[in-house]
Coordinates of C-alpha atoms in Angstrom, one line a residue:
Chain A
X1 CA -23.9 5.3 10.6
X2 CA -21.1 3.5 12.6
X3 CA -17.6 4.7 12.2
X4 CA -16.1 4.0 9.0
X5 CA -13.2 2.3 7.8
X6 CA -10.4 3.5 6.8
X7 CA -8.2 2.3 5.1
X8 CA -4.8 3.7 3.1
X9 CA -3.7 3.3 -0.5
X10 CA -0.3 3.6 -0.3
X11 CA 3.4 2.3 -1.9
X12 CA 6.3 4.4 -1.3
X13 CA 7.7 4.5 -5.1
X14 CA 5.9 6.7 -7.5
X15 CA 4.2 6.4 -10.4
X16 CA 2.8 2.3 -9.3
X17 CA -0.7 3.9 -9.6
X18 CA -2.2 4.5 -6.1
X19 CA -4.1 7.0 -7.6
X20 CA -6.2 5.5 -10.0
X21 CA -6.4 2.8 -7.5
X22 CA -7.7 4.6 -5.1
X23 CA -10.0 6.4 -7.6
X24 CA -11.0 2.6 -9.0
X25 CA -11.3 0.5 -5.6
X26 CA -13.6 4.3 -3.7
X27 CA -15.9 4.0 -6.8
X28 CA -16.8 -0.1 -7.7
X29 CA -17.2 0.0 -3.2
X30 CA -19.3 4.0 -4.3
X31 CA -21.6 1.5 -7.0
X32 CA -21.6 -1.4 -4.4
X33 CA -24.2 1.4 -2.1
X34 CA -21.9 2.2 0.0
X35 CA -20.9 5.9 0.8
X36 CA -18.1 6.5 0.2
X37 CA -15.0 9.5 1.0
X38 CA -11.9 10.0 -0.8
X39 CA -9.4 11.7 0.6
X40 CA -6.5 13.2 -1.5
X41 CA -4.1 13.1 0.4
X42 CA -0.6 13.5 -2.0
X43 CA -0.4 17.9 -0.6
X44 CA 0.9 20.6 -3.5
X45 CA 0.7 16.7 -6.1
X46 CA -3.1 16.6 -6.2
X47 CA -4.4 14.2 -9.1
X48 CA -7.6 12.5 -8.0
X49 CA -10.0 15.0 -8.6
X50 CA -8.8 14.1 -12.0
X51 CA -8.8 11.0 -12.3
X52 CA -12.6 11.1 -11.0
X53 CA -12.8 14.4 -13.7
X54 CA -14.1 16.8 -10.8
X55 CA -11.5 19.0 -11.0
X56 CA -13.8 22.2 -11.6
X57 CA -15.6 21.1 -9.0
X58 CA -13.0 22.0 -6.5
X59 CA -14.3 24.9 -4.0
X60 CA -12.2 24.2 -0.8
X61 CA -9.5 21.9 -0.4
X62 CA -8.2 20.3 2.5
X63 CA -5.9 23.0 4.0
X64 CA -9.7 25.1 4.2
X65 CA -10.4 22.5 6.7
X66 CA -7.0 22.5 8.4
X67 CA -6.6 26.5 8.8
X68 CA -10.5 25.8 9.7
X69 CA -11.7 27.9 7.6
X70 CA -14.3 24.7 6.3
X71 CA -15.8 22.5 7.8
X72 CA -15.0 19.4 6.6
X73 CA -18.0 17.6 5.2
X74 CA -18.6 21.7 3.2
X75 CA -15.3 20.8 2.0
X76 CA -16.5 17.2 0.3
X77 CA -17.3 17.4 -3.9
X78 CA -19.7 15.0 -4.4
X79 CA -18.9 12.7 -7.4
X80 CA -21.0 14.0 -10.7
X81 CA -22.6 10.3 -11.3
X82 CA -22.5 8.6 -8.4
X83 CA -23.6 10.9 -5.0
X84 CA -22.4 8.5 -2.5
X85 CA -18.8 9.4 -3.7
X86 CA -17.4 12.2 -1.9
X87 CA -14.2 13.7 -2.5
X88 CA -11.8 16.0 -0.4
X89 CA -9.2 17.7 -2.8
X90 CA -6.0 18.5 -1.7
X91 CA -4.2 22.5 -2.8
X92 CA -1.9 22.3 -4.4
X93 CA -0.3 25.3 -3.6
X94 CA 0.2 24.2 0.0
X95 CA 3.1 21.9 0.8
X96 CA 2.3 18.6 3.0
X97 CA 4.8 20.7 6.0
X98 CA 1.1 22.5 6.1
X99 CA -1.0 19.8 7.7
X100 CA 0.0 18.0 10.2
X101 CA -1.0 14.3 11.3
X102 CA -3.4 15.1 14.0
X103 CA -4.5 17.4 11.6
X104 CA -5.2 13.8 9.6
X105 CA -6.9 12.0 12.5
X106 CA -9.3 15.3 13.9
X107 CA -10.5 15.4 9.7
X108 CA -10.8 11.8 10.1
X109 CA -12.3 11.3 12.8
X110 CA -15.1 13.9 12.0
X111 CA -16.3 12.1 8.7
X112 CA -15.8 8.9 10.4
X113 CA -19.7 10.1 11.4
X114 CA -20.5 10.3 7.7
X115 CA -20.1 6.3 6.1
X116 CA -18.7 3.6 5.4
X117 CA -15.5 3.7 3.7
X118 CA -13.2 6.9 4.0
X119 CA -10.0 5.9 1.6
X120 CA -7.3 7.8 1.4
X121 CA -4.5 8.6 -1.5
X122 CA -1.2 8.5 0.1
X123 CA 1.3 10.3 -1.5
X124 CA 4.5 8.8 -2.6
X125 CA 7.6 9.0 -0.4
X126 CA 7.9 8.3 3.3
X127 CA 8.1 12.0 4.7
X128 CA 5.9 13.4 6.4
X129 CA 3.1 12.7 3.9
X130 CA 3.4 9.5 3.9
X131 CA 2.8 10.1 7.7
X132 CA 0.2 12.2 7.8
X133 CA -1.7 9.0 5.1
X134 CA -0.4 6.5 7.6
X135 CA -1.8 7.4 11.0
X136 CA -5.1 7.8 11.0
X137 CA -6.1 4.4 9.1
X138 CA -7.6 0.7 10.3
X139 CA -6.2 -0.9 6.9
X140 CA -3.2 -0.5 4.6
X141 CA -3.1 -1.3 0.3
X142 CA 0.1 -1.5 -0.1
X143 CA 0.5 -0.9 -4.0
X144 CA 3.3 -2.1 -6.0
X145 CA 3.8 -2.7 -9.6
X146 CA 6.3 -5.7 -11.0
X147 CA 9.8 -3.9 -11.1
X148 CA 11.8 -4.5 -8.7
X149 CA 12.8 -1.4 -6.7
X150 CA 8.3 -0.6 -6.9
X151 CA 9.1 -3.6 -4.7
X152 CA 12.4 -2.8 -3.4
X153 CA 9.8 0.5 -2.0
X154 CA 7.3 -1.6 -0.8
X155 CA 8.6 -3.1 1.4
X156 CA 10.3 -0.7 2.9
X157 CA 6.8 1.0 3.3
X158 CA 6.3 -2.3 4.9
X159 CA 8.3 -2.1 7.8
X160 CA 7.5 1.1 8.1
X161 CA 4.0 0.2 8.8
X162 CA 4.7 -2.2 11.2
X163 CA 7.1 1.1 13.1
X164 CA 3.8 2.8 13.3
X165 CA 1.3 -0.7 14.7
X166 CA 0.7 -2.1 11.4
X167 CA 0.9 -6.4 11.6
X168 CA -0.2 -8.3 8.4
X169 CA -3.3 -8.2 9.5
X170 CA -4.5 -5.1 9.0
X171 CA -1.7 -4.8 5.1
X172 CA -2.8 -5.4 1.7
X173 CA -1.2 -6.1 -1.4
X174 CA -2.0 -4.8 -4.5
X175 CA 0.2 -6.0 -7.6
X176 CA -0.7 -3.5 -10.2
X177 CA 0.3 -3.7 -14.1
X178 CA 1.2 -7.6 -14.4
X179 CA 1.3 -8.5 -18.3
X180 CA -0.3 -11.6 -17.7
X181 CA 1.6 -13.1 -21.2
X182 CA 4.8 -11.8 -19.8
X183 CA 4.6 -14.0 -16.7
X184 CA 3.0 -16.8 -18.3
X185 CA 6.4 -16.4 -20.0
X186 CA 8.0 -16.6 -17.2
X187 CA 9.5 -13.3 -17.8
X188 CA 8.1 -10.9 -15.4
X189 CA 7.6 -11.9 -11.1
X190 CA 4.6 -13.2 -10.5
X191 CA 2.4 -11.5 -8.1
X192 CA 2.9 -14.3 -5.7
X193 CA 6.1 -14.4 -6.2
X194 CA 5.9 -10.2 -5.0
X195 CA 3.2 -12.1 -2.6
X196 CA 6.7 -14.1 -1.0
X197 CA 8.3 -12.1 -1.4
X198 CA 6.6 -9.1 0.6
X199 CA 4.8 -11.5 2.8
X200 CA 1.5 -10.2 3.2
X201 CA -1.8 -10.9 1.6
X202 CA -3.1 -10.1 -1.5
X203 CA -5.6 -8.1 -2.8
X204 CA -5.9 -7.5 -5.8
X205 CA -3.5 -8.5 -9.0
X206 CA -4.6 -5.4 -11.9
X207 CA -3.6 -6.1 -15.4
X208 CA -1.5 -3.7 -17.6
X209 CA -4.1 -2.2 -19.9
X210 CA -5.3 0.4 -22.0
X211 CA -8.6 0.3 -20.5
X212 CA -7.2 2.1 -17.6
X213 CA -5.4 5.4 -19.5
X214 CA -9.2 5.6 -21.6
X215 CA -11.4 5.8 -18.1
X216 CA -8.5 8.2 -16.7
X217 CA -8.1 11.0 -19.8
X218 CA -11.5 11.0 -19.4
X219 CA -12.2 11.2 -16.0
X220 CA -14.5 8.1 -15.3
X221 CA -13.2 5.1 -13.0
X222 CA -14.3 1.8 -14.4
X223 CA -17.0 0.8 -11.6
X224 CA -19.1 2.9 -13.8
X225 CA -18.3 0.9 -16.9
X226 CA -19.6 -3.1 -16.6
X227 CA -18.7 -4.2 -20.0
X228 CA -15.1 -3.4 -19.0
X229 CA -12.8 -6.4 -18.5
X230 CA -10.8 -4.1 -15.8
X231 CA -13.8 -3.1 -13.4
X232 CA -14.1 -6.7 -12.9
X233 CA -11.1 -6.9 -11.5
X234 CA -12.2 -3.4 -9.3
X235 CA -15.6 -4.6 -8.7
X236 CA -14.1 -7.8 -6.7
X237 CA -11.4 -6.0 -4.9
X238 CA -14.5 -3.9 -3.8
X239 CA -15.7 -6.9 -2.8
X240 CA -13.3 -7.8 -0.7
X241 CA -13.2 -5.0 0.9
X242 CA -16.4 -4.4 2.1
X243 CA -15.8 -8.6 3.5
X244 CA -16.8 -11.4 0.5
X245 CA -14.7 -14.1 -0.2
X246 CA -13.5 -14.5 -3.7
X247 CA -10.5 -15.5 -4.4
X248 CA -7.0 -13.3 -5.6
X249 CA -6.8 -16.0 -9.2
X250 CA -10.8 -14.4 -10.3
X251 CA -8.9 -11.1 -11.0
X252 CA -6.8 -12.4 -14.1
X253 CA -9.3 -15.2 -15.3
X254 CA -10.7 -12.8 -18.7
X255 CA -6.6 -11.7 -19.5
X256 CA -5.8 -14.8 -20.0
X257 CA -6.9 -15.2 -23.0
X258 CA -4.4 -14.5 -26.0
X259 CA -4.5 -10.8 -26.0
X260 CA -1.5 -10.3 -27.9
X261 CA 0.6 -10.8 -31.2
X262 CA -2.1 -12.4 -34.3
X263 CA -5.0 -14.0 -33.0
X264 CA -5.3 -10.7 -30.5
X265 CA -4.5 -9.0 -33.8
X266 CA -8.2 -10.8 -35.0
X267 CA -9.8 -10.1 -31.6
X268 CA -8.8 -6.3 -31.4
X269 CA -9.9 -6.2 -35.1
X270 CA -13.1 -8.1 -35.1
X271 CA -14.8 -8.9 -31.3
X272 CA -13.7 -5.3 -30.5
X273 CA -12.5 -4.8 -26.6
Chain B
X1 CA 25.9 -16.5 -23.4
X2 CA 23.5 -18.5 -24.1
X3 CA 23.5 -19.1 -28.6
X4 CA 20.1 -19.8 -28.2
X5 CA 18.4 -15.7 -28.2
X6 CA 15.7 -16.6 -25.8
X7 CA 17.4 -18.4 -23.5
X8 CA 18.4 -14.8 -21.4
X9 CA 15.0 -14.3 -21.9
X10 CA 13.5 -16.6 -20.2
X11 CA 15.5 -16.7 -17.2
X12 CA 14.5 -13.0 -16.3
X13 CA 12.2 -13.9 -14.4
X14 CA 14.1 -16.5 -11.9
X15 CA 16.5 -13.2 -12.1
X16 CA 14.3 -10.9 -10.5
X17 CA 13.1 -13.7 -7.8
X18 CA 16.9 -14.2 -7.3
X19 CA 17.4 -10.4 -6.6
X20 CA 14.1 -10.5 -5.1
X21 CA 14.8 -11.9 -1.9
X22 CA 17.6 -10.4 -1.4
X23 CA 17.1 -7.2 -1.6
X24 CA 13.3 -7.6 0.8
X25 CA 13.3 -7.8 5.1
X26 CA 11.4 -10.4 4.5
X27 CA 12.9 -13.0 3.0
X28 CA 9.9 -14.4 2.5
X29 CA 9.0 -15.2 5.9
X30 CA 5.4 -14.1 7.1
X31 CA 5.4 -11.3 10.1
X32 CA 4.8 -14.5 12.3
X33 CA 7.6 -16.3 11.0
X34 CA 9.7 -13.4 12.3
X35 CA 8.4 -13.1 15.1
X36 CA 9.0 -16.8 16.4
X37 CA 12.6 -16.1 16.7
X38 CA 12.6 -11.9 17.7
X39 CA 12.6 -11.8 21.1
X40 CA 10.0 -9.4 21.9
X41 CA 10.2 -6.5 24.5
X42 CA 7.6 -3.5 24.0
X43 CA 9.0 0.3 26.3
X44 CA 6.8 1.6 27.4
X45 CA 8.4 4.8 29.1
X46 CA 12.6 5.9 28.7
X47 CA 14.0 6.0 32.2
X48 CA 16.6 5.1 34.1
X49 CA 14.8 1.8 35.4
X50 CA 13.2 1.1 32.3
X51 CA 15.9 1.1 31.1
X52 CA 18.4 -0.7 32.9
X53 CA 16.0 -3.2 33.5
X54 CA 16.3 -4.7 30.5
X55 CA 20.7 -3.7 29.8
X56 CA 19.3 -6.9 32.7
X57 CA 17.1 -8.6 30.3
X58 CA 20.3 -8.8 27.4
X59 CA 22.4 -9.7 29.7
X60 CA 20.2 -12.8 30.8
X61 CA 20.1 -13.7 28.3
X62 CA 23.1 -14.4 26.5
X63 CA 24.1 -15.7 30.4
X64 CA 21.3 -18.5 29.6
X65 CA 21.3 -18.9 26.1
X66 CA 23.8 -18.0 24.3
X67 CA 26.8 -19.5 27.4
X68 CA 28.0 -16.0 27.7
X69 CA 29.3 -14.7 31.1
X70 CA 27.4 -11.2 32.6
X71 CA 31.0 -9.0 32.2
X72 CA 31.2 -10.6 28.6
X73 CA 28.4 -8.6 27.5
X74 CA 28.4 -5.1 26.9
X75 CA 25.7 -2.8 25.7
X76 CA 25.5 0.7 25.3
X77 CA 22.3 3.3 25.1
X78 CA 22.4 6.0 22.8
X79 CA 19.4 8.7 23.3
X80 CA 17.7 10.9 20.4
X81 CA 15.1 13.0 22.2
X82 CA 12.5 10.3 22.8
X83 CA 14.2 7.4 20.7
X84 CA 16.4 5.1 22.0
X85 CA 18.9 2.5 20.3
X86 CA 19.9 0.4 22.3
X87 CA 23.6 -1.9 20.9
X88 CA 24.7 -4.8 22.9
X89 CA 28.4 -6.6 22.3
X90 CA 29.0 -10.0 23.0
X91 CA 31.6 -10.8 23.4
X92 CA 33.2 -14.4 23.0
X93 CA 36.5 -16.0 25.2

């Protein structure tokens, strides 16, 4: 197998949806037939296993690999349904200083032999955990929500990534929790506004959706559910990562219709989600 | 404040976009656009010869492009571990 393509999903600000997006892009890539490894680099505050519904299957973590107690392949956990989706879980008892950037490079070099794609879920912030997450990746996906605090932090992270050798050729933006109706009414900055301000490529637009909350509650990635509108978006992003040219405008196509107000109410009652 | 109760709400995106432009480094320029007016100089080593060559480069640049005498360009160097901070003061008379 060729060397894996390594992506880091990062943000600066916490709570913008990095973990959910990592899990769903990883699942969508796995559904396309690729061997995918997700790495939870949020040491001490692990969440990726929860979003994937694998929290009860974790035996070894990245810390066991760093300590040399287990090989990296032994520490991987396969997804219950998608057997080509693997997770290298984080440790809840460790802290970020217990793992160095050199450890991450070594782990990713080893994993690269076995997978098509490796996605690293970066912790929030710009400290050691961020450095660990970005050091071995070839491409950074910056996640932001449409509020100024998150955009400002995303801008700071882009600057730090540039200092680490990233350019606008290998950085992309995902705008999460967009409310299309508010954008239409000129009440919220649009994904294009954010892209224009941050000056990097827009890889995807993810609307605010109850489907995400439900899927996280169930530990069942959206890519597994074809009938969900949100799964189309993550499939589009996965397709773009794997080289397909799908315009970003396609992401919100199913969300343009009125989903709020009286007509939205009747649609929900009679049409289902 | 406008008498029309929804006017403020409708402007919130415009206000946000304006604030955004002051918040971000790029001001909407791509990295390539920013590089067009940024002098690129990569420091491979931080020994004295390399630093001196950069000091001379800055003085030459100011002389050629800003019509400032080399003696009127004061370059201050400070080291912090492997990092080097170079500050150039250009004195216009």
